[in-house]
PDB file of C-alpha atoms in Angstrom:
ATOM      1  CA  MET E   9     -27.407 -45.342   5.305  1.00  0.00           C
ATOM      2  CA  THR E  10     -30.800 -43.966   4.065  1.00  0.00           C
ATOM      3  CA  ARG E  11     -30.480 -40.826   6.191  1.00  0.00           C
ATOM      4  CA  THR E  12     -26.652 -40.439   5.064  1.00  0.00           C
ATOM      5  CA  ARG E  13     -27.800 -40.458   1.409  1.00  0.00           C
ATOM      6  CA  LEU E  14     -30.559 -37.880   2.177  1.00  0.00           C
ATOM      7  CA  ALA E  15     -28.111 -35.598   3.874  1.00  0.00           C
ATOM      8  CA  LEU E  16     -25.542 -35.920   0.945  1.00  0.00           C
ATOM      9  CA  ALA E  17     -28.231 -35.287  -1.522  1.00  0.00           C
ATOM     10  CA  PRO E  18     -28.568 -31.329  -1.201  1.00  0.00           C
ATOM     11  CA  LEU E  19     -24.679 -31.212  -1.235  1.00  0.00           C
ATOM     12  CA  ALA E  20     -24.563 -33.058  -4.563  1.00  0.00           C
ATOM     13  CA  ALA E  21     -27.269 -30.430  -5.849  1.00  0.00           C
ATOM     14  CA  ILE E  22     -25.047 -27.644  -4.721  1.00  0.00           C
ATOM     15  CA  SER E  23     -22.029 -29.009  -6.324  1.00  0.00           C
ATOM     16  CA  ALA E  24     -23.733 -29.491  -9.666  1.00  0.00           C
ATOM     17  CA  ALA E  25     -25.071 -25.960  -9.600  1.00  0.00           C
ATOM     18  CA  LEU E  26     -21.577 -24.636  -9.150  1.00  0.00           C
ATOM     19  CA  LEU E  27     -20.330 -26.623 -12.006  1.00  0.00           C
ATOM     20  CA  LEU E  28     -23.099 -25.379 -14.210  1.00  0.00           C
ATOM     21  CA  ALA E  29     -22.192 -21.918 -13.189  1.00  0.00           C
ATOM     22  CA  GLY E  30     -18.623 -22.251 -14.283  1.00  0.00           C
ATOM     23  CA  CYS E  31     -19.619 -23.478 -17.574  1.00  0.00           C
ATOM     24  CA  SER E  32     -22.401 -21.010 -18.179  1.00  0.00           C
ATOM     25  CA  ALA E  33     -20.265 -19.197 -20.979  1.00  0.00           C
ATOM     26  CA  GLY E  34     -20.381 -22.583 -22.945  1.00  0.00           C
ATOM     27  CA  ALA E  35     -23.794 -23.591 -22.236  1.00  0.00           C
ATOM     28  CA  GLU E  36     -25.052 -20.259 -23.311  1.00  0.00           C
ATOM     29  CA  SER E  37     -24.365 -21.366 -26.885  1.00  0.00           C
ATOM     30  CA  GLY E  38     -27.089 -23.948 -26.682  1.00  0.00           C
ATOM     31  CA  SER E  39     -29.961 -21.508 -26.824  1.00  0.00           C
ATOM     32  CA  ASP E  40     -32.270 -21.881 -29.781  1.00  0.00           C
ATOM     33  CA  ALA E  41     -33.430 -19.047 -32.354  1.00  0.00           C
ATOM     34  CA  GLY E  42     -36.325 -18.024 -30.098  1.00  0.00           C
ATOM     35  CA  GLY E  43     -34.099 -17.491 -27.035  1.00  0.00           C
ATOM     36  CA  GLY E  44     -35.253 -20.533 -25.247  1.00  0.00           C
ATOM     37  CA  TRP E  45     -32.911 -22.913 -23.178  1.00  0.00           C
ATOM     38  CA  SER E  46     -32.262 -26.060 -25.137  1.00  0.00           C
ATOM     39  CA  GLY E  47     -30.051 -27.646 -22.426  1.00  0.00           C
ATOM     40  CA  GLU E  48     -31.074 -30.041 -19.738  1.00  0.00           C
ATOM     41  CA  PHE E  49     -32.018 -29.086 -16.198  1.00  0.00           C
ATOM     42  CA  GLU E  50     -31.776 -30.656 -12.991  1.00  0.00           C
ATOM     43  CA  PRO E  51     -34.798 -32.935 -12.235  1.00  0.00           C
ATOM     44  CA  GLY E  52     -37.555 -30.777 -10.811  1.00  0.00           C
ATOM     45  CA  MET E  53     -35.567 -27.493 -11.501  1.00  0.00           C
ATOM     46  CA  PRO E  54     -37.729 -24.738 -12.838  1.00  0.00           C
ATOM     47  CA  ALA E  55     -36.842 -23.204 -16.113  1.00  0.00           C
ATOM     48  CA  PRO E  56     -35.800 -19.595 -15.967  1.00  0.00           C
ATOM     49  CA  ASP E  57     -38.548 -16.829 -16.658  1.00  0.00           C
ATOM     50  CA  MET E  58     -36.214 -14.914 -19.063  1.00  0.00           C
ATOM     51  CA  PRO E  59     -33.975 -16.638 -21.428  1.00  0.00           C
ATOM     52  CA  VAL E  60     -30.310 -15.811 -21.145  1.00  0.00           C
ATOM     53  CA  ASP E  61     -29.749 -14.486 -24.572  1.00  0.00           C
ATOM     54  CA  ASP E  62     -32.747 -12.202 -24.330  1.00  0.00           C
ATOM     55  CA  ARG E  63     -30.306  -9.225 -23.913  1.00  0.00           C
ATOM     56  CA  ASP E  64     -29.208  -9.749 -27.610  1.00  0.00           C
ATOM     57  CA  LEU E  65     -32.902  -9.761 -28.852  1.00  0.00           C
ATOM     58  CA  GLY E  66     -33.513  -6.323 -27.125  1.00  0.00           C
ATOM     59  CA  GLY E  67     -35.016  -7.684 -23.793  1.00  0.00           C
ATOM     60  CA  ASP E  68     -35.585  -5.624 -20.593  1.00  0.00           C
ATOM     61  CA  GLY E  69     -32.494  -6.910 -18.776  1.00  0.00           C
ATOM     62  CA  SER E  70     -31.961  -9.618 -16.370  1.00  0.00           C
ATOM     63  CA  ALA E  71     -31.872 -10.486 -12.672  1.00  0.00           C
ATOM     64  CA  GLY E  72     -29.966  -7.749 -10.491  1.00  0.00           C
ATOM     65  CA  ASP E  73     -29.844  -5.186 -13.465  1.00  0.00           C
ATOM     66  CA  GLU E  74     -32.398  -2.574 -12.612  1.00  0.00           C
ATOM     67  CA  GLY E  75     -31.116  -0.123 -15.424  1.00  0.00           C
ATOM     68  CA  GLY E  76     -31.635  -2.832 -17.962  1.00  0.00           C
ATOM     69  CA  PRO E  77     -28.814  -3.569 -20.657  1.00  0.00           C
ATOM     70  CA  ILE E  78     -26.349  -0.900 -21.690  1.00  0.00           C
ATOM     71  CA  SER E  79     -26.370   0.041 -25.362  1.00  0.00           C
ATOM     72  CA  ALA E  80     -23.913   3.015 -26.201  1.00  0.00           C
ATOM     73  CA  PRO E  81     -24.286   4.386 -29.688  1.00  0.00           C
ATOM     74  CA  ALA E  82     -21.301   3.391 -31.820  1.00  0.00           C
ATOM     75  CA  PRO E  83     -19.697   4.510 -35.070  1.00  0.00           C
ATOM     76  CA  GLY E  84     -21.033   3.177 -38.372  1.00  0.00           C
ATOM     77  CA  ASP E  85     -18.363   0.334 -38.092  1.00  0.00           C
ATOM     78  CA  GLY E  86     -19.411  -0.797 -34.797  1.00  0.00           C
ATOM     79  CA  ARG E  87     -16.286   0.497 -32.888  1.00  0.00           C
ATOM     80  CA  GLN E  88     -16.477   1.804 -29.340  1.00  0.00           C
ATOM     81  CA  VAL E  89     -14.401   4.988 -29.412  1.00  0.00           C
ATOM     82  CA  ILE E  90     -13.601   7.421 -26.522  1.00  0.00           C
ATOM     83  CA  THR E  91     -12.897  10.971 -27.683  1.00  0.00           C
ATOM     84  CA  THR E  92     -11.315  13.690 -25.617  1.00  0.00           C
ATOM     85  CA  GLY E  93      -9.993  17.077 -26.806  1.00  0.00           C
ATOM     86  CA  TRP E  94      -8.679  20.632 -25.567  1.00  0.00           C
ATOM     87  CA  MET E  95      -9.649  23.891 -27.269  1.00  0.00           C
ATOM     88  CA  TYR E  96      -8.523  27.514 -26.756  1.00  0.00           C
ATOM     89  CA  VAL E  97     -10.462  30.417 -28.160  1.00  0.00           C
ATOM     90  CA  THR E  98      -9.640  34.045 -27.802  1.00  0.00           C
ATOM     91  CA  VAL E  99     -12.771  36.161 -27.365  1.00  0.00           C
ATOM     92  CA  GLU E 100     -13.707  39.730 -26.598  1.00  0.00           C
ATOM     93  CA  ALA E 101     -15.862  38.781 -23.388  1.00  0.00           C
ATOM     94  CA  PRO E 102     -14.853  35.498 -21.978  1.00  0.00           C
ATOM     95  CA  LEU E 103     -17.807  35.338 -19.256  1.00  0.00           C
ATOM     96  CA  GLU E 104     -20.334  35.899 -21.757  1.00  0.00           C
ATOM     97  CA  ALA E 105     -18.863  33.527 -24.208  1.00  0.00           C
ATOM     98  CA  ALA E 106     -18.643  30.773 -21.515  1.00  0.00           C
ATOM     99  CA  ALA E 107     -22.525  31.385 -21.080  1.00  0.00           C
ATOM    100  CA  GLU E 108     -23.018  30.923 -24.789  1.00  0.00           C
ATOM    101  CA  ALA E 109     -20.719  27.982 -24.921  1.00  0.00           C
ATOM    102  CA  ALA E 110     -22.904  26.162 -22.173  1.00  0.00           C
ATOM    103  CA  ARG E 111     -26.072  27.089 -24.071  1.00  0.00           C
ATOM    104  CA  ILE E 112     -24.786  25.523 -27.301  1.00  0.00           C
ATOM    105  CA  THR E 113     -23.755  22.329 -25.509  1.00  0.00           C
ATOM    106  CA  GLU E 114     -26.976  21.846 -23.741  1.00  0.00           C
ATOM    107  CA  ARG E 115     -28.816  22.568 -27.119  1.00  0.00           C
ATOM    108  CA  VAL E 116     -27.184  19.544 -28.579  1.00  0.00           C
ATOM    109  CA  GLY E 117     -27.928  17.233 -25.858  1.00  0.00           C
ATOM    110  CA  GLY E 118     -24.801  17.583 -23.565  1.00  0.00           C
ATOM    111  CA  ARG E 119     -23.963  18.990 -20.309  1.00  0.00           C
ATOM    112  CA  VAL E 120     -21.301  21.038 -18.526  1.00  0.00           C
ATOM    113  CA  ASP E 121     -19.297  18.898 -16.002  1.00  0.00           C
ATOM    114  CA  GLY E 122     -17.033  21.706 -14.783  1.00  0.00           C
ATOM    115  CA  ARG E 123     -16.940  25.577 -14.903  1.00  0.00           C
ATOM    116  CA  THR E 124     -14.313  27.936 -13.809  1.00  0.00           C
ATOM    117  CA  GLU E 125     -14.517  31.791 -14.249  1.00  0.00           C
ATOM    118  CA  TYR E 126     -11.908  34.377 -13.700  1.00  0.00           C
ATOM    119  CA  ALA E 127     -12.812  37.961 -13.016  1.00  0.00           C
ATOM    120  CA  PRO E 128     -11.221  40.889 -15.198  1.00  0.00           C
ATOM    121  CA  HIS E 129      -7.935  41.898 -13.968  1.00  0.00           C
ATOM    122  CA  ASN E 130      -5.710  44.711 -14.900  1.00  0.00           C
ATOM    123  CA  ASN E 131      -5.866  45.061 -18.846  1.00  0.00           C
ATOM    124  CA  ASP E 132      -7.579  41.817 -19.500  1.00  0.00           C
ATOM    125  CA  ALA E 133     -11.365  41.046 -19.643  1.00  0.00           C
ATOM    126  CA  GLY E 134     -11.157  37.814 -17.342  1.00  0.00           C
ATOM    127  CA  GLY E 135     -11.172  34.197 -18.555  1.00  0.00           C
ATOM    128  CA  ALA E 136     -13.164  30.970 -18.300  1.00  0.00           C
ATOM    129  CA  GLU E 137     -12.556  27.265 -18.548  1.00  0.00           C
ATOM    130  CA  LEU E 138     -15.497  24.753 -19.168  1.00  0.00           C
ATOM    131  CA  VAL E 139     -15.406  20.893 -19.206  1.00  0.00           C
ATOM    132  CA  LEU E 140     -17.976  19.997 -21.707  1.00  0.00           C
ATOM    133  CA  ARG E 141     -19.577  16.503 -22.390  1.00  0.00           C
ATOM    134  CA  ILE E 142     -20.804  16.570 -26.087  1.00  0.00           C
ATOM    135  CA  PRO E 143     -22.629  13.731 -27.853  1.00  0.00           C
ATOM    136  CA  SER E 144     -20.009  12.118 -29.982  1.00  0.00           C
ATOM    137  CA  GLU E 145     -22.297  12.045 -33.184  1.00  0.00           C
ATOM    138  CA  VAL E 146     -22.370  15.814 -33.120  1.00  0.00           C
ATOM    139  CA  LEU E 147     -18.888  16.651 -31.779  1.00  0.00           C
ATOM    140  CA  GLN E 148     -17.568  18.302 -35.036  1.00  0.00           C
ATOM    141  CA  PRO E 149     -20.625  20.488 -35.783  1.00  0.00           C
ATOM    142  CA  THR E 150     -20.591  21.579 -31.938  1.00  0.00           C
ATOM    143  CA  ILE E 151     -16.736  22.316 -32.247  1.00  0.00           C
ATOM    144  CA  ASP E 152     -17.588  24.501 -35.363  1.00  0.00           C
ATOM    145  CA  GLU E 153     -20.201  26.431 -33.352  1.00  0.00           C
ATOM    146  CA  LEU E 154     -17.596  27.155 -30.510  1.00  0.00           C
ATOM    147  CA  LYS E 155     -15.074  28.245 -33.158  1.00  0.00           C
ATOM    148  CA  ALA E 156     -17.573  30.904 -34.123  1.00  0.00           C
ATOM    149  CA  LEU E 157     -17.376  32.574 -30.574  1.00  0.00           C
ATOM    150  CA  GLY E 158     -13.885  34.129 -31.361  1.00  0.00           C
ATOM    151  CA  GLU E 159     -10.572  33.202 -32.841  1.00  0.00           C
ATOM    152  CA  LEU E 160      -9.404  29.636 -32.622  1.00  0.00           C
ATOM    153  CA  GLU E 161      -6.006  29.457 -30.971  1.00  0.00           C
ATOM    154  CA  GLU E 162      -5.470  25.791 -30.518  1.00  0.00           C
ATOM    155  CA  LEU E 163      -7.459  22.532 -30.957  1.00  0.00           C
ATOM    156  CA  SER E 164      -6.362  19.068 -29.929  1.00  0.00           C
ATOM    157  CA  LEU E 165      -8.584  15.888 -30.233  1.00  0.00           C
ATOM    158  CA  SER E 166      -7.590  12.212 -29.411  1.00  0.00           C
ATOM    159  CA  ALA E 167      -9.452   9.053 -29.781  1.00  0.00           C
ATOM    160  CA  SER E 168      -9.129   5.688 -27.797  1.00  0.00           C
ATOM    161  CA  ASP E 169     -10.658   2.577 -29.109  1.00  0.00           C
ATOM    162  CA  VAL E 170     -12.312   0.512 -26.140  1.00  0.00           C
ATOM    163  CA  THR E 171     -14.144  -1.887 -28.525  1.00  0.00           C
ATOM    164  CA  ARG E 172     -12.383  -5.138 -27.009  1.00  0.00           C
ATOM    165  CA  GLU E 173     -12.832  -3.801 -23.484  1.00  0.00           C
ATOM    166  CA  VAL E 174     -16.837  -3.604 -24.160  1.00  0.00           C
ATOM    167  CA  GLN E 175     -16.870  -6.923 -25.692  1.00  0.00           C
ATOM    168  CA  ASP E 176     -15.113  -8.501 -22.771  1.00  0.00           C
ATOM    169  CA  LEU E 177     -17.378  -6.634 -20.149  1.00  0.00           C
ATOM    170  CA  ASP E 178     -20.462  -7.824 -22.215  1.00  0.00           C
ATOM    171  CA  ALA E 179     -19.294 -11.320 -22.177  1.00  0.00           C
ATOM    172  CA  ARG E 180     -18.471 -11.371 -18.647  1.00  0.00           C
ATOM    173  CA  ILE E 181     -21.832  -9.764 -17.693  1.00  0.00           C
ATOM    174  CA  GLY E 182     -23.719 -12.412 -19.583  1.00  0.00           C
ATOM    175  CA  ALA E 183     -21.867 -15.374 -18.022  1.00  0.00           C
ATOM    176  CA  LEU E 184     -22.546 -13.713 -14.551  1.00  0.00           C
ATOM    177  CA  GLU E 185     -26.271 -13.403 -15.493  1.00  0.00           C
ATOM    178  CA  ALA E 186     -26.595 -16.975 -16.682  1.00  0.00           C
ATOM    179  CA  SER E 187     -24.876 -18.056 -13.387  1.00  0.00           C
ATOM    180  CA  LEU E 188     -27.227 -16.099 -11.306  1.00  0.00           C
ATOM    181  CA  ASP E 189     -30.300 -17.608 -12.909  1.00  0.00           C
ATOM    182  CA  ARG E 190     -29.382 -21.031 -12.355  1.00  0.00           C
ATOM    183  CA  LEU E 191     -28.312 -20.472  -8.684  1.00  0.00           C
ATOM    184  CA  LEU E 192     -31.671 -18.529  -8.115  1.00  0.00           C
ATOM    185  CA  ALA E 193     -33.488 -21.707  -9.584  1.00  0.00           C
ATOM    186  CA  LEU E 194     -31.757 -24.066  -7.109  1.00  0.00           C
ATOM    187  CA  LEU E 195     -32.273 -21.477  -4.129  1.00  0.00           C
ATOM    188  CA  VAL E 196     -36.021 -21.613  -4.756  1.00  0.00           C
ATOM    189  CA  GLN E 197     -36.102 -25.536  -4.518  1.00  0.00           C
ATOM    190  CA  ALA E 198     -33.494 -25.770  -1.468  1.00  0.00           C
ATOM    191  CA  ASP E 199     -35.072 -27.205   1.705  1.00  0.00           C
ATOM    192  CA  ASP E 200     -32.047 -27.415   4.006  1.00  0.00           C
ATOM    193  CA  ILE E 201     -31.063 -24.363   6.080  1.00  0.00           C
ATOM    194  CA  ASP E 202     -27.238 -25.152   5.393  1.00  0.00           C
ATOM    195  CA  ASP E 203     -28.008 -25.354   1.813  1.00  0.00           C
ATOM    196  CA  LEU E 204     -29.873 -22.012   1.735  1.00  0.00           C
ATOM    197  CA  ILE E 205     -27.126 -20.233   3.550  1.00  0.00           C
ATOM    198  CA  THR E 206     -24.505 -21.613   1.068  1.00  0.00           C
ATOM    199  CA  LEU E 207     -26.685 -20.697  -1.888  1.00  0.00           C
ATOM    200  CA  GLU E 208     -27.301 -17.293  -0.590  1.00  0.00           C
ATOM    201  CA  SER E 209     -23.691 -16.544   0.085  1.00  0.00           C
ATOM    202  CA  VAL E 210     -22.668 -17.617  -3.458  1.00  0.00           C
ATOM    203  CA  VAL E 211     -25.596 -15.805  -4.905  1.00  0.00           C
ATOM    204  CA  ALA E 212     -24.496 -12.611  -3.094  1.00  0.00           C
ATOM    205  CA  ASP E 213     -20.949 -12.711  -4.208  1.00  0.00           C
ATOM    206  CA  ARG E 214     -21.962 -13.316  -7.929  1.00  0.00           C
ATOM    207  CA  GLN E 215     -24.486 -10.303  -7.694  1.00  0.00           C
ATOM    208  CA  GLY E 216     -21.606  -8.182  -6.265  1.00  0.00           C
ATOM    209  CA  GLN E 217     -19.457  -9.106  -9.251  1.00  0.00           C
ATOM    210  CA  LEU E 218     -22.297  -8.385 -11.734  1.00  0.00           C
ATOM    211  CA  GLU E 219     -22.942  -4.875 -10.248  1.00  0.00           C
ATOM    212  CA  SER E 220     -19.491  -4.010 -10.541  1.00  0.00           C
ATOM    213  CA  LEU E 221     -19.230  -5.006 -14.035  1.00  0.00           C
ATOM    214  CA  GLN E 222     -22.284  -3.258 -14.912  1.00  0.00           C
ATOM    215  CA  ALA E 223     -21.066  -0.132 -13.367  1.00  0.00           C
ATOM    216  CA  GLN E 224     -17.946  -0.451 -15.398  1.00  0.00           C
ATOM    217  CA  ARG E 225     -19.991  -0.888 -18.568  1.00  0.00           C
ATOM    218  CA  ARG E 226     -22.102   2.073 -17.710  1.00  0.00           C
ATOM    219  CA  SER E 227     -18.861   4.134 -17.309  1.00  0.00           C
ATOM    220  CA  LEU E 228     -17.634   3.107 -20.649  1.00  0.00           C
ATOM    221  CA  ALA E 229     -20.883   3.733 -22.427  1.00  0.00           C
ATOM    222  CA  ASP E 230     -21.170   7.399 -21.059  1.00  0.00           C
ATOM    223  CA  ARG E 231     -17.580   8.230 -22.129  1.00  0.00           C
ATOM    224  CA  VAL E 232     -18.290   6.770 -25.474  1.00  0.00           C
ATOM    225  CA  SER E 233     -21.554   8.388 -26.005  1.00  0.00           C
ATOM    226  CA  LEU E 234     -20.375  11.738 -24.617  1.00  0.00           C
ATOM    227  CA  SER E 235     -16.919  13.050 -25.667  1.00  0.00           C
ATOM    228  CA  THR E 236     -15.098  15.306 -23.456  1.00  0.00           C
ATOM    229  CA  LEU E 237     -13.939  18.719 -24.501  1.00  0.00           C
ATOM    230  CA  THR E 238     -12.018  21.355 -22.261  1.00  0.00           C
ATOM    231  CA  LEU E 239     -12.593  24.594 -23.529  1.00  0.00           C
ATOM    232  CA  THR E 240     -10.493  27.646 -22.416  1.00  0.00           C
ATOM    233  CA  LEU E 241     -11.730  31.262 -23.094  1.00  0.00           C
ATOM    234  CA  GLY E 242      -9.251  34.082 -22.883  1.00  0.00           C
ATOM    235  CA  SER E 243      -9.269  37.805 -23.835  1.00  0.00           C
ATOM    236  CA  GLU E 244      -6.804  39.243 -26.453  1.00  0.00           C
ATOM    237  CA  ALA E 245      -4.665  40.603 -23.542  1.00  0.00           C
ATOM    238  CA  VAL E 246      -3.734  36.988 -22.756  1.00  0.00           C
ATOM    239  CA  ALA E 247      -3.914  35.249 -26.100  1.00  0.00           C
ATOM    240  CA  PRO E 248      -1.112  33.079 -26.777  1.00  0.00           C
ATOM    241  CA  PRO E 249       1.777  34.845 -28.692  1.00  0.00           C
ATOM    242  CA  THR E 250       1.999  34.052 -32.604  1.00  0.00           C
ATOM    243  CA  GLU E 251       5.015  33.990 -34.608  1.00  0.00           C
ATOM    244  CA  PRO E 252       5.878  37.311 -36.440  1.00  0.00           C
ATOM    245  CA  GLY E 253       5.469  37.299 -40.202  1.00  0.00           C
ATOM    246  CA  THR E 254       7.017  40.475 -41.184  1.00  0.00           C
ATOM    247  CA  PHE E 255       9.874  42.903 -39.965  1.00  0.00           C
ATOM    248  CA  LEU E 256       7.220  45.235 -38.553  1.00  0.00           C
ATOM    249  CA  ASP E 257       5.500  42.525 -36.660  1.00  0.00           C
ATOM    250  CA  GLY E 258       8.835  41.359 -35.199  1.00  0.00           C
ATOM    251  CA  LEU E 259       9.621  45.121 -34.438  1.00  0.00           C
ATOM    252  CA  ARG E 260       6.204  45.344 -32.595  1.00  0.00           C
ATOM    253  CA  GLN E 261       6.660  42.270 -30.665  1.00  0.00           C
ATOM    254  CA  GLY E 262      10.102  43.406 -29.556  1.00  0.00           C
ATOM    255  CA  TRP E 263       8.810  46.709 -28.451  1.00  0.00           C
ATOM    256  CA  ASP E 264       5.982  44.960 -26.519  1.00  0.00           C
ATOM    257  CA  ALA E 265       8.368  42.701 -24.903  1.00  0.00           C
ATOM    258  CA  LEU E 266      10.771  45.524 -23.824  1.00  0.00           C
ATOM    259  CA  VAL E 267       7.771  47.463 -22.469  1.00  0.00           C
ATOM    260  CA  THR E 268       6.724  44.471 -20.397  1.00  0.00           C
ATOM    261  CA  PHE E 269      10.158  43.972 -19.237  1.00  0.00           C
ATOM    262  CA  GLY E 270      10.686  47.453 -18.078  1.00  0.00           C
ATOM    263  CA  SER E 271       7.069  47.379 -16.378  1.00  0.00           C
ATOM    264  CA  ALA E 272       8.277  44.160 -14.441  1.00  0.00           C
ATOM    265  CA  ALA E 273      11.450  45.874 -13.490  1.00  0.00           C
ATOM    266  CA  LEU E 274       9.521  48.914 -12.104  1.00  0.00           C
ATOM    267  CA  VAL E 275       7.347  46.689 -10.172  1.00  0.00           C
ATOM    268  CA  LEU E 276      10.357  44.711  -8.847  1.00  0.00           C
ATOM    269  CA  ALA E 277      12.071  48.070  -7.922  1.00  0.00           C
ATOM    270  CA  GLY E 278       9.103  49.116  -6.104  1.00  0.00           C
ATOM    271  CA  ILE E 279       8.856  45.958  -4.069  1.00  0.00           C
ATOM    272  CA  MET E 280      12.626  45.769  -3.175  1.00  0.00           C
ATOM    273  CA  LEU E 281      12.742  49.733  -2.392  1.00  0.00           C
ATOM    274  CA  PRO E 282      11.515  49.183   1.110  1.00  0.00           C
ATOM    275  CA  TRP E 283      13.908  46.362   1.923  1.00  0.00           C
ATOM    276  CA  LEU E 284      16.975  48.632   0.420  1.00  0.00           C
ATOM    277  CA  ALA E 285      15.775  51.428   2.648  1.00  0.00           C
ATOM    278  CA  VAL E 286      15.826  49.152   5.929  1.00  0.00           C
ATOM    279  CA  LEU E 287      19.053  47.620   4.942  1.00  0.00           C
ATOM    280  CA  GLY E 288      20.691  50.953   4.241  1.00  0.00           C
ATOM    281  CA  VAL E 289      19.711  52.248   7.773  1.00  0.00           C
ATOM    282  CA  ILE E 290      21.169  48.799   9.252  1.00  0.00           C
ATOM    283  CA  ALA E 291      24.331  49.454   7.333  1.00  0.00           C
ATOM    284  CA  ALA E 292      24.581  53.098   8.527  1.00  0.00           C
ATOM    285  CA  ILE E 293      24.171  51.888  12.080  1.00  0.00           C
ATOM    286  CA  VAL E 294      26.980  49.209  11.575  1.00  0.00           C
ATOM    287  CA  TRP E 295      29.319  51.711  10.093  1.00  0.00           C
ATOM    288  CA  VAL E 296      28.794  54.326  12.636  1.00  0.00           C
ATOM    289  CA  SER E 297      29.377  51.794  15.310  1.00  0.00           C
ATOM    290  CA  VAL E 298      32.678  50.429  13.861  1.00  0.00           C
ATOM    291  CA  ARG E 299      34.090  53.964  13.410  1.00  0.00           C
ATOM    292  CA  ALA E 300      33.177  54.726  17.033  1.00  0.00           C
ATOM    293  CA  ALA E 301      34.904  51.597  18.360  1.00  0.00           C
ATOM    294  CA  ARG E 302      38.051  52.444  16.228  1.00  0.00           C
ATOM    295  CA  ARG E 303      38.162  55.829  17.815  1.00  0.00           C
ATOM    296  CA  ARG E 304      38.154  54.597  21.270  1.00  0.00           C
ATOM    297  CA  ARG E 305      40.823  52.132  20.529  1.00  0.00           C
ATOM    298  CA  GLY E 306      43.042  55.088  19.117  1.00  0.00           C
ATOM    299  CA  SER E 307      42.433  57.356  22.169  1.00  0.00           C
ATOM    300  CA  ARG E 308      43.571  54.457  24.456  1.00  0.00           C
ATOM    301  CA  ALA E 309      46.950  53.871  22.681  1.00  0.00           C
ATOM    302  CA  PRO E 310      50.004  55.283  24.203  1.00  0.00           C
ATOM    303  CA  ARG E 311      51.664  58.181  22.423  1.00  0.00           C
ATOM    304  CA  ALA E 312      55.270  57.775  21.143  1.00  0.00           C
ATOM    305  CA  GLU E 313      56.712  60.822  23.354  1.00  0.00           C
ATOM    306  CA  ASP E 314      55.039  59.267  26.466  1.00  0.00           C
ATOM    307  CA  ALA E 315      56.789  56.274  26.153  1.00  0.00           C
ATOM    308  CA  PRO E 316      59.735  55.489  28.474  1.00  0.00           C
ATOM    309  CA  ALA E 317      63.304  55.816  27.131  1.00  0.00           C
ATOM    310  CA  PRO E 318      65.034  52.612  26.626  1.00  0.00           C
ATOM    311  CA  LEU E 319      67.704  51.535  29.099  1.00  0.00           C
ATOM    312  CA  PRO E 320      71.318  52.106  28.071  1.00  0.00           C
TER     313      PRO E 320
END
C-alpha cells in the first residue's frame, strides 16, 4: 500500500498542475500591485522568478519569448488600426520619381517591400509600381510629399480596426505564459522519468501554441505600425483619361480617339496582310483546279449530232 501511494503521488501532482494551467486566466487576477503572486502554490513548489503580470509593468518578457513583449504604436484613442491604400501619380520621368519615392519612404523610417519598373516604350516614358510600408503616424505627411512628385490622379485609403483581435491575442498569450511558468516549476521538482516525459510533452505543446500566437501578434503589430501604400507612377502618355470640360476638350479627345483607332486599324491591316496574301494564293489554286475539272468533264460529254437516232 505504501508503494502504491508513492507511485500515485507524482500523477496527482501532474493532474494538479494541469488543473492550475487551465485556470491560469482566472488565477492571474490574484497578483498584487507589485506584480508578485498572491495565490498558493503546491507544497515545495518554487515561486516563478518573473511575475505573470510583469509584461503589463514593462518587463522584459517571459519564458520562451526571445523578442520580449509586443507593443505596437496605437492612435490616441488606444485603437489598433491597419491602414492600406493605393495611389496613382502622373510624372514626367517615372523611373526617377520611383527612386525619389523610395528615398522619401526610407527617410521617414519606412521601407520598400516591392518595386516593379517598366522601361520606356513607344511614346511613353516607362512606369513604376512600388509597395511602400510607411509608419502610420506619418502616413499623411508622406502622402503629401509623394503628391509633389507629379500630378495626383487617384488616391484610395482604407482602415481596418483590429483592436479586439489584438486584445484577444494578448489575453491568450498571457494565459499560456502563466501556464508555462507553473509547468516548468513542476518540471524542476519532478523525479520520476514518466512524469518528466509527460511534463516535457505538455510543455512542448504549450510552447508551440505560445510561439504561434506571438508570431500572429508580431504580424499584427507590424501591419498596425507600418501602413501599406501601393504607389503607381506613370507618364503623361499613359495617364488615365479625364472628363472633357468644354467643347474643345471633347473635340480634342474625339480626334485623339479617331487617330488612335486609325493607328490600331493600320496595325491590324499590317498583321492581316500576309495572311490575306497566302489565303489569296490558296483561293486562286482552288479556282484554277475547279475550272480545269469542269473543262475535262465538258470535253468527255457526247455531242448532240454524234448521238444515235432513235428507233422508229
